[in-house]
mmCIF file of C-alpha atoms in Angstrom:
data_model
loop_
_atom_site.group_PDB
_atom_site.id
_atom_site.type_symbol
_atom_site.label_atom_id
_atom_site.label_comp_id
_atom_site.label_asym_id
_atom_site.label_seq_id
_atom_site.Cartn_x
_atom_site.Cartn_y
_atom_site.Cartn_z
ATOM 1 C CA MET T 26 -310.052 28.071 34.656
ATOM 2 C CA VAL T 27 -311.901 29.933 37.864
ATOM 3 C CA GLY T 28 -313.097 26.171 38.371
ATOM 4 C CA LEU T 29 -309.319 24.960 38.812
ATOM 5 C CA PHE T 30 -309.008 27.221 42.073
ATOM 6 C CA PRO T 31 -310.564 26.458 46.111
ATOM 7 C CA GLU T 32 -313.773 26.243 46.086
ATOM 8 C CA ARG T 33 -313.548 29.712 48.096
ATOM 9 C CA ALA T 34 -312.292 31.813 45.284
ATOM 10 C CA GLN T 35 -314.999 30.072 42.650
ATOM 11 C CA ALA T 36 -318.075 31.267 45.213
ATOM 12 C CA GLU T 37 -316.540 34.907 45.165
ATOM 13 C CA VAL T 38 -316.265 34.868 41.327
ATOM 14 C CA TRP T 39 -319.638 33.936 40.896
ATOM 15 C CA ALA T 40 -321.313 35.539 43.693
ATOM 16 C CA ASP T 41 -323.357 37.805 41.441
ATOM 17 C CA ARG T 42 -322.962 36.314 38.113
ATOM 18 C CA PRO T 43 -323.425 32.890 36.532
ATOM 19 C CA TYR T 44 -320.579 32.893 34.022
ATOM 20 C CA ALA T 45 -317.158 34.511 34.324
ATOM 21 C CA LEU T 46 -314.894 36.249 31.560
ATOM 22 C CA ILE T 47 -311.269 36.017 32.631
ATOM 23 C CA PRO T 48 -308.081 37.076 30.895
ATOM 24 C CA CYS T 49 -305.273 34.997 31.986
ATOM 25 C CA VAL T 50 -302.260 35.846 30.952
ATOM 26 C CA LEU T 51 -299.851 32.755 31.941
ATOM 27 C CA ALA T 52 -295.981 34.499 31.177
ATOM 28 C CA PRO T 53 -294.467 35.194 34.967
ATOM 29 C CA THR T 54 -294.140 38.356 34.098
ATOM 30 C CA GLY T 55 -294.705 39.553 37.812
ATOM 31 C CA THR T 56 -293.418 38.620 40.970
ATOM 32 C CA ALA T 57 -295.046 37.764 44.288
ATOM 33 C CA ALA T 58 -294.104 37.714 47.742
ATOM 34 C CA PRO T 59 -295.049 35.871 50.593
ATOM 35 C CA ALA T 60 -297.493 37.717 52.912
ATOM 36 C CA ASP T 61 -299.404 36.474 55.814
ATOM 37 C CA GLY T 62 -302.514 34.668 54.454
ATOM 38 C CA GLY T 63 -301.459 35.163 51.044
ATOM 39 C CA HIS T 64 -299.051 36.684 48.773
ATOM 40 C CA ARG T 65 -298.216 41.018 47.584
ATOM 41 C CA VAL T 66 -298.303 40.608 43.908
ATOM 42 C CA THR T 67 -296.341 43.413 41.760
ATOM 43 C CA GLY T 68 -296.173 43.471 38.140
ATOM 44 C CA ARG T 69 -297.202 44.026 34.146
ATOM 45 C CA TRP T 70 -298.169 41.441 31.935
ATOM 46 C CA SER T 71 -298.925 41.776 27.999
ATOM 47 C CA TRP T 72 -302.234 39.985 26.339
ATOM 48 C CA GLY T 73 -304.850 40.345 28.577
ATOM 49 C CA SER T 74 -307.634 39.335 26.578
ATOM 50 C CA GLY T 75 -310.866 40.433 27.523
ATOM 51 C CA VAL T 76 -309.825 42.534 30.243
ATOM 52 C CA MET T 77 -311.696 45.878 29.070
ATOM 53 C CA HIS T 78 -315.301 43.343 29.911
ATOM 54 C CA ALA T 79 -313.744 40.713 32.749
ATOM 55 C CA GLY T 80 -315.203 41.391 36.852
ATOM 56 C CA HIS T 81 -311.510 39.449 37.597
ATOM 57 C CA VAL T 82 -307.656 39.026 35.830
ATOM 58 C CA MET T 83 -305.577 36.406 36.338
ATOM 59 C CA VAL T 84 -301.944 36.713 35.859
ATOM 60 C CA MET T 85 -298.611 34.187 36.454
ATOM 61 C CA ALA T 86 -295.910 35.911 38.834
ATOM 62 C CA LEU T 87 -292.670 34.163 40.321
ATOM 63 C CA VAL T 88 -293.024 33.581 44.071
ATOM 64 C CA THR T 89 -289.347 33.254 45.578
ATOM 65 C CA ALA T 90 -288.326 31.488 48.593
ATOM 66 C CA GLY T 91 -284.021 30.956 49.560
ATOM 67 C CA ASP T 92 -282.808 29.647 45.963
ATOM 68 C CA ALA T 93 -286.645 27.993 45.113
ATOM 69 C CA VAL T 94 -288.824 30.113 42.252
ATOM 70 C CA GLU T 95 -292.086 28.923 42.308
ATOM 71 C CA PRO T 96 -294.565 30.088 39.499
ATOM 72 C CA ARG T 97 -297.639 30.656 40.683
ATOM 73 C CA LEU T 98 -301.000 31.963 39.255
ATOM 74 C CA PHE T 99 -303.180 34.393 41.125
ATOM 75 C CA LEU T 100 -306.981 35.397 40.742
ATOM 76 C CA LEU T 101 -307.534 39.371 41.118
ATOM 77 C CA PRO T 102 -311.249 41.479 41.203
ATOM 78 C CA ARG T 103 -310.599 43.786 38.134
ATOM 79 C CA GLU T 104 -310.951 47.061 40.378
ATOM 80 C CA GLU T 105 -307.368 46.145 42.004
ATOM 81 C CA VAL T 106 -305.442 46.245 38.922
ATOM 82 C CA ALA T 107 -304.933 49.033 35.852
ATOM 83 C CA VAL T 108 -305.370 48.045 32.800
ATOM 84 C CA HIS T 109 -303.143 50.234 30.298
ATOM 85 C CA ASP T 110 -304.928 50.808 26.542
ATOM 86 C CA VAL T 111 -301.711 49.156 24.425
ATOM 87 C CA TRP T 112 -304.094 47.122 22.111
ATOM 88 C CA HIS T 113 -303.490 48.966 19.325
ATOM 89 C CA THR T 114 -303.547 45.373 16.239
ATOM 90 C CA SER T 115 -303.464 44.937 13.234
ATOM 91 C CA GLY T 116 -305.509 41.513 13.618
ATOM 92 C CA MET T 117 -307.634 39.992 16.291
ATOM 93 C CA ARG T 118 -308.192 43.572 17.217
ATOM 94 C CA GLY T 119 -311.761 42.640 18.681
ATOM 95 C CA THR T 120 -309.926 41.033 21.555
ATOM 96 C CA GLY T 121 -309.163 44.129 23.573
ATOM 97 C CA SER T 122 -305.454 41.928 24.949
ATOM 98 C CA ASN T 123 -304.701 45.146 26.659
ATOM 99 C CA ASP T 124 -301.609 44.843 29.776
ATOM 100 C CA ILE T 125 -302.362 44.509 33.227
ATOM 101 C CA GLU T 126 -300.923 46.071 35.915
ATOM 102 C CA VAL T 127 -300.827 44.875 39.778
ATOM 103 C CA ALA T 128 -298.908 47.178 42.445
ATOM 104 C CA ASP T 129 -298.192 45.083 45.244
ATOM 105 C CA VAL T 130 -301.813 44.016 45.709
ATOM 106 C CA PHE T 131 -301.952 41.706 48.584
ATOM 107 C CA VAL T 132 -303.688 38.354 47.365
ATOM 108 C CA PRO T 133 -305.398 36.072 49.763
ATOM 109 C CA ALA T 134 -303.886 32.415 49.583
ATOM 110 C CA HIS T 135 -307.085 30.916 48.241
ATOM 111 C CA ARG T 136 -306.892 32.745 45.199
ATOM 112 C CA SER T 137 -303.619 31.819 44.391
ATOM 113 C CA VAL T 138 -302.575 27.887 42.499
ATOM 114 C CA PRO T 139 -298.943 26.914 41.811
ATOM 115 C CA LEU T 140 -297.807 26.222 38.153
ATOM 116 C CA LEU T 141 -297.260 23.152 38.887
ATOM 117 C CA ASP T 142 -300.465 21.956 40.256
ATOM 118 C CA LEU T 143 -302.212 22.911 36.943
ATOM 119 C CA ALA T 144 -299.747 21.895 34.288
ATOM 120 C CA GLU T 145 -299.805 18.532 36.737
ATOM 121 C CA GLY T 146 -304.111 18.205 36.809
ATOM 122 C CA ARG T 147 -304.335 18.151 40.256
ATOM 123 C CA SER T 148 -305.425 21.750 40.810
ATOM 124 C CA PRO T 149 -307.403 22.999 44.194
ATOM 125 C CA GLY T 150 -310.991 22.448 41.780
ATOM 126 C CA SER T 151 -310.343 18.935 40.738
ATOM 127 C CA LEU T 152 -311.302 17.967 44.097
ATOM 128 C CA VAL T 153 -314.186 19.936 44.187
ATOM 129 C CA HIS T 154 -315.346 19.136 40.439
ATOM 130 C CA SER T 155 -315.384 15.245 39.496
ATOM 131 C CA GLY T 156 -315.430 15.737 35.543
ATOM 132 C CA ALA T 157 -312.015 14.668 33.923
ATOM 133 C CA LEU T 158 -311.856 18.225 32.158
ATOM 134 C CA TYR T 159 -310.671 19.584 35.829
ATOM 135 C CA ARG T 160 -307.739 16.866 36.369
ATOM 136 C CA THR T 161 -306.439 17.742 32.610
ATOM 137 C CA PRO T 162 -303.314 19.255 32.493
ATOM 138 C CA LEU T 163 -303.245 23.261 31.437
ATOM 139 C CA VAL T 164 -301.526 23.279 28.556
ATOM 140 C CA PRO T 165 -302.751 20.582 26.509
ATOM 141 C CA VAL T 166 -306.184 22.364 27.282
ATOM 142 C CA PHE T 167 -304.590 26.083 26.393
ATOM 143 C CA ALA T 168 -302.472 24.744 23.247
ATOM 144 C CA LEU T 169 -305.243 22.669 21.532
ATOM 145 C CA THR T 170 -308.781 24.598 21.879
ATOM 146 C CA GLY T 171 -306.080 27.597 20.738
ATOM 147 C CA ALA T 172 -304.259 26.001 17.813
ATOM 148 C CA ALA T 173 -308.463 25.019 17.111
ATOM 149 C CA PRO T 174 -310.046 28.822 15.801
ATOM 150 C CA VAL T 175 -306.554 29.525 13.597
ATOM 151 C CA LEU T 176 -307.546 26.084 12.213
ATOM 152 C CA GLY T 177 -311.268 27.409 11.662
ATOM 153 C CA VAL T 178 -310.857 30.610 9.907
ATOM 154 C CA ALA T 179 -308.009 28.417 7.884
ATOM 155 C CA GLU T 180 -311.086 25.852 6.594
ATOM 156 C CA GLY T 181 -312.710 29.097 6.219
ATOM 157 C CA VAL T 182 -310.395 30.963 3.785
ATOM 158 C CA LEU T 183 -310.675 27.608 1.900
ATOM 159 C CA ALA T 184 -314.244 27.649 1.975
ATOM 160 C CA ARG T 185 -314.153 30.936 0.512
ATOM 161 C CA PHE T 186 -311.836 30.323 -1.792
ATOM 162 C CA ALA T 187 -313.467 27.691 -3.670
ATOM 163 C CA GLU T 188 -316.525 29.716 -4.081
ATOM 164 C CA ARG T 189 -315.082 32.725 -5.476
ATOM 165 C CA THR T 190 -312.407 31.150 -7.870
ATOM 166 C CA ARG T 191 -315.641 29.576 -9.080
ATOM 167 C CA GLY T 192 -317.081 32.821 -10.595
ATOM 168 C CA ARG T 193 -313.672 34.420 -10.771
ATOM 169 C CA VAL T 194 -312.730 35.716 -14.491
ATOM 170 C CA MET T 195 -309.078 37.117 -14.279
ATOM 171 C CA ALA T 196 -307.901 40.565 -15.331
ATOM 172 C CA TYR T 197 -306.106 41.448 -18.700
ATOM 173 C CA SER T 198 -306.794 37.829 -20.045
ATOM 174 C CA GLY T 199 -310.385 37.210 -19.656
ATOM 175 C CA GLU T 200 -309.508 33.460 -18.329
ATOM 176 C CA ARG T 201 -311.344 32.093 -15.768
ATOM 177 C CA GLN T 202 -309.545 31.193 -12.439
ATOM 178 C CA ARG T 203 -311.041 28.368 -12.150
ATOM 179 C CA GLU T 204 -309.408 27.426 -15.146
ATOM 180 C CA THR T 205 -305.796 27.672 -14.304
ATOM 181 C CA THR T 206 -303.805 25.374 -13.049
ATOM 182 C CA GLY T 207 -302.553 27.007 -10.497
ATOM 183 C CA ALA T 208 -305.692 27.273 -8.595
ATOM 184 C CA GLN T 209 -306.666 24.184 -8.884
ATOM 185 C CA VAL T 210 -303.597 22.844 -7.361
ATOM 186 C CA ARG T 211 -303.584 25.957 -4.266
ATOM 187 C CA LEU T 212 -307.164 24.587 -3.731
ATOM 188 C CA ALA T 213 -306.479 20.701 -3.865
ATOM 189 C CA SER T 214 -303.122 21.312 -1.815
ATOM 190 C CA ALA T 215 -305.153 23.625 0.990
ATOM 191 C CA THR T 216 -307.588 20.594 1.077
ATOM 192 C CA ALA T 217 -304.925 18.138 1.821
ATOM 193 C CA ASP T 218 -303.101 20.189 4.559
ATOM 194 C CA LEU T 219 -306.174 20.982 6.175
ATOM 195 C CA ALA T 220 -307.620 17.637 6.233
ATOM 196 C CA ALA T 221 -304.316 16.654 7.698
ATOM 197 C CA ALA T 222 -304.210 19.299 10.288
ATOM 198 C CA ARG T 223 -307.623 18.627 11.723
ATOM 199 C CA LEU T 224 -307.263 14.839 11.611
ATOM 200 C CA LEU T 225 -303.297 15.757 13.737
ATOM 201 C CA LEU T 226 -305.432 18.163 15.737
ATOM 202 C CA GLU T 227 -308.294 15.228 16.804
ATOM 203 C CA ASP T 228 -306.130 12.602 17.089
ATOM 204 C CA ALA T 229 -304.257 14.922 20.142
ATOM 205 C CA LEU T 230 -307.149 15.787 21.966
ATOM 206 C CA ARG T 231 -308.595 12.070 21.745
ATOM 207 C CA GLY T 232 -304.664 10.944 23.064
ATOM 208 C CA VAL T 233 -305.154 13.687 26.144
ATOM 209 C CA VAL T 234 -308.714 12.418 27.096
ATOM 210 C CA ARG T 235 -307.580 9.383 27.038
ATOM 211 C CA ALA T 236 -304.643 9.659 28.765
ATOM 212 C CA VAL T 237 -306.482 11.515 31.476
ATOM 213 C CA ALA T 238 -308.807 9.094 31.940
ATOM 214 C CA GLU T 239 -306.060 6.048 32.893
ATOM 215 C CA GLY T 240 -303.967 8.990 34.707
ATOM 216 C CA SER T 241 -300.806 9.051 32.554
ATOM 217 C CA CYS T 242 -300.530 12.145 31.323
ATOM 218 C CA ASP T 243 -296.755 12.679 31.545
ATOM 219 C CA LEU T 244 -294.762 15.413 30.301
ATOM 220 C CA ARG T 245 -294.408 13.600 26.493
ATOM 221 C CA ARG T 246 -298.301 13.879 26.209
ATOM 222 C CA ARG T 247 -297.944 17.202 27.325
ATOM 223 C CA ALA T 248 -295.505 18.755 24.963
ATOM 224 C CA GLY T 249 -296.935 16.818 22.220
ATOM 225 C CA ALA T 250 -300.054 18.587 22.702
ATOM 226 C CA ARG T 251 -297.199 21.764 22.021
ATOM 227 C CA LEU T 252 -295.923 20.207 19.205
ATOM 228 C CA VAL T 253 -299.162 19.504 17.750
ATOM 229 C CA ALA T 254 -300.788 22.874 18.177
ATOM 230 C CA ALA T 255 -297.645 24.836 16.321
ATOM 231 C CA HIS T 256 -297.638 22.631 13.814
ATOM 232 C CA VAL T 257 -301.380 22.781 13.220
ATOM 233 C CA ALA T 258 -301.496 26.436 13.517
ATOM 234 C CA GLY T 259 -298.316 26.842 11.607
ATOM 235 C CA THR T 260 -300.444 24.967 9.011
ATOM 236 C CA ALA T 261 -303.212 26.988 8.871
ATOM 237 C CA ARG T 262 -301.541 30.105 8.513
ATOM 238 C CA ARG T 263 -299.587 28.946 5.585
ATOM 239 C CA VAL T 264 -302.872 28.030 3.900
ATOM 240 C CA VAL T 265 -304.281 31.233 4.407
ATOM 241 C CA ASN T 266 -301.546 33.330 3.347
ATOM 242 C CA ASP T 267 -300.850 31.301 0.258
ATOM 243 C CA LEU T 268 -304.700 31.050 -0.644
ATOM 244 C CA CYS T 269 -305.411 35.513 0.080
ATOM 245 C CA SER T 270 -301.957 35.647 -2.361
ATOM 246 C CA ALA T 271 -304.054 34.256 -5.068
ATOM 247 C CA ALA T 272 -307.345 35.436 -4.351
ATOM 248 C CA GLY T 273 -306.358 38.809 -5.845
ATOM 249 C CA ALA T 274 -305.504 41.954 -4.853
ATOM 250 C CA SER T 275 -309.436 43.213 -4.173
ATOM 251 C CA ALA T 276 -309.393 40.437 -1.605
ATOM 252 C CA GLN T 277 -307.314 43.323 -0.137
ATOM 253 C CA PHE T 278 -310.128 45.961 0.293
ATOM 254 C CA ALA T 279 -311.328 46.829 3.779
ATOM 255 C CA ASP T 280 -314.606 44.694 3.381
ATOM 256 C CA SER T 281 -313.387 41.439 2.636
ATOM 257 C CA PRO T 282 -313.236 38.769 4.843
ATOM 258 C CA PHE T 283 -309.836 37.453 3.101
ATOM 259 C CA GLN T 284 -308.479 40.387 4.426
ATOM 260 C CA ARG T 285 -309.344 39.947 7.928
ATOM 261 C CA ALA T 286 -309.151 36.448 8.424
ATOM 262 C CA GLN T 287 -305.483 37.035 7.120
ATOM 263 C CA ARG T 288 -304.719 39.800 9.997
ATOM 264 C CA ASP T 289 -305.919 37.200 12.562
ATOM 265 C CA VAL T 290 -303.942 34.315 11.614
ATOM 266 C CA ASN T 291 -301.347 36.302 11.289
ATOM 267 C CA THR T 292 -301.384 37.854 14.661
ATOM 268 C CA ILE T 293 -302.841 34.751 16.943
ATOM 269 C CA THR T 294 -300.020 32.436 14.999
ATOM 270 C CA GLY T 295 -297.475 35.107 17.012
ATOM 271 C CA HIS T 296 -298.488 33.776 20.131
ATOM 272 C CA VAL T 297 -295.816 32.206 22.535
ATOM 273 C CA VAL T 298 -297.917 28.856 22.397
ATOM 274 C CA PHE T 299 -297.547 28.412 18.625
ATOM 275 C CA GLU T 300 -293.811 29.752 18.305
ATOM 276 C CA PRO T 301 -292.628 26.402 16.148
ATOM 277 C CA ASP T 302 -289.049 26.306 17.260
ATOM 278 C CA ALA T 303 -289.681 26.393 20.778
ATOM 279 C CA ALA T 304 -292.717 23.840 20.796
ATOM 280 C CA TYR T 305 -290.642 21.244 18.288
ATOM 281 C CA ALA T 306 -287.156 22.102 20.624
ATOM 282 C CA LEU T 307 -289.348 21.312 24.281
ATOM 283 C CA TYR T 308 -290.693 18.172 22.164
ATOM 284 C CA GLY T 309 -287.091 16.753 21.578
ATOM 285 C CA ARG T 310 -285.791 18.015 25.564
ATOM 286 C CA ILE T 311 -288.627 15.710 26.727
ATOM 287 C CA GLU T 312 -288.602 12.614 24.045
ATOM 288 C CA LEU T 313 -284.219 12.815 24.235
ATOM 289 C CA GLY T 314 -284.952 12.846 28.621
ATOM 290 C CA LEU T 315 -284.191 16.287 29.199
ATOM 291 C CA ASP T 316 -286.019 18.348 31.908
ATOM 292 C CA PRO T 317 -287.545 21.096 30.069
ATOM 293 C CA GLY T 318 -286.940 23.668 33.708
ATOM 294 C CA PRO T 319 -289.239 25.292 36.566
ATOM 295 C CA VAL T 320 -291.089 27.816 34.296
ATOM 296 C CA THR T 321 -291.610 26.517 30.892
ATOM 297 C CA LEU T 322 -295.254 25.857 30.022
ATOM 298 C CA VAL T 323 -295.961 22.001 29.407
#
């Protein structure tokens, strides 16, 4: 993400360290007013993942000029923002995704990029770095890489379920769970669902990479990435909840990896990029030739 900004901004971020941990909030819940040499940014943003260890933050704000509204991504030093301790959640606790507040802070022009440039893969950083990744539209990267750990958690739960089922003896009946039809069907169904989800995700990734190389990563392809991400995440969530319910009540003890996986998956799939109705409707609109709107993540 830092590599998508102008070279001057990159130099400022990496001046003191060879890496950067930066929360990036794409919800446009702030405003920015044009000022001499940049913008003055004000707003409050939720889901600032990683902000407790960040040196900078990125936030999306709306710039209004006459009748036009332009979403822009702004890069600010961590010391110029306030962080509100609100991340008290059931899942994904380790991300520390607290709220970020900016109160009328000046951001110079080289530390902001229009969302449209990011969405279409023509950011300032693409002129600095030759790699295809820097010409890749932002939303497919966010959506598909976000879906990957959700799928990975589900695959991990499936492996643990299989291991647990082989040795588990059912209470009261004394029956071995591996000999029950229900356990066998759940294992097989989850295996097929996650294998299909992985194929779908990998196919979408290959499609985006190929499209960028050919210079043709259009709206339909970008909307397709969100569609796939939402579908994969939804499949993973359903499989995890199904397997956790079949793993027995003891799977809900605090030291059980099942309950942690369940909490984390249910939390991450609440992200707007994985919201199925929105992702499916977006793809449908674009496939049917309708405009997705100026601030839609696509």
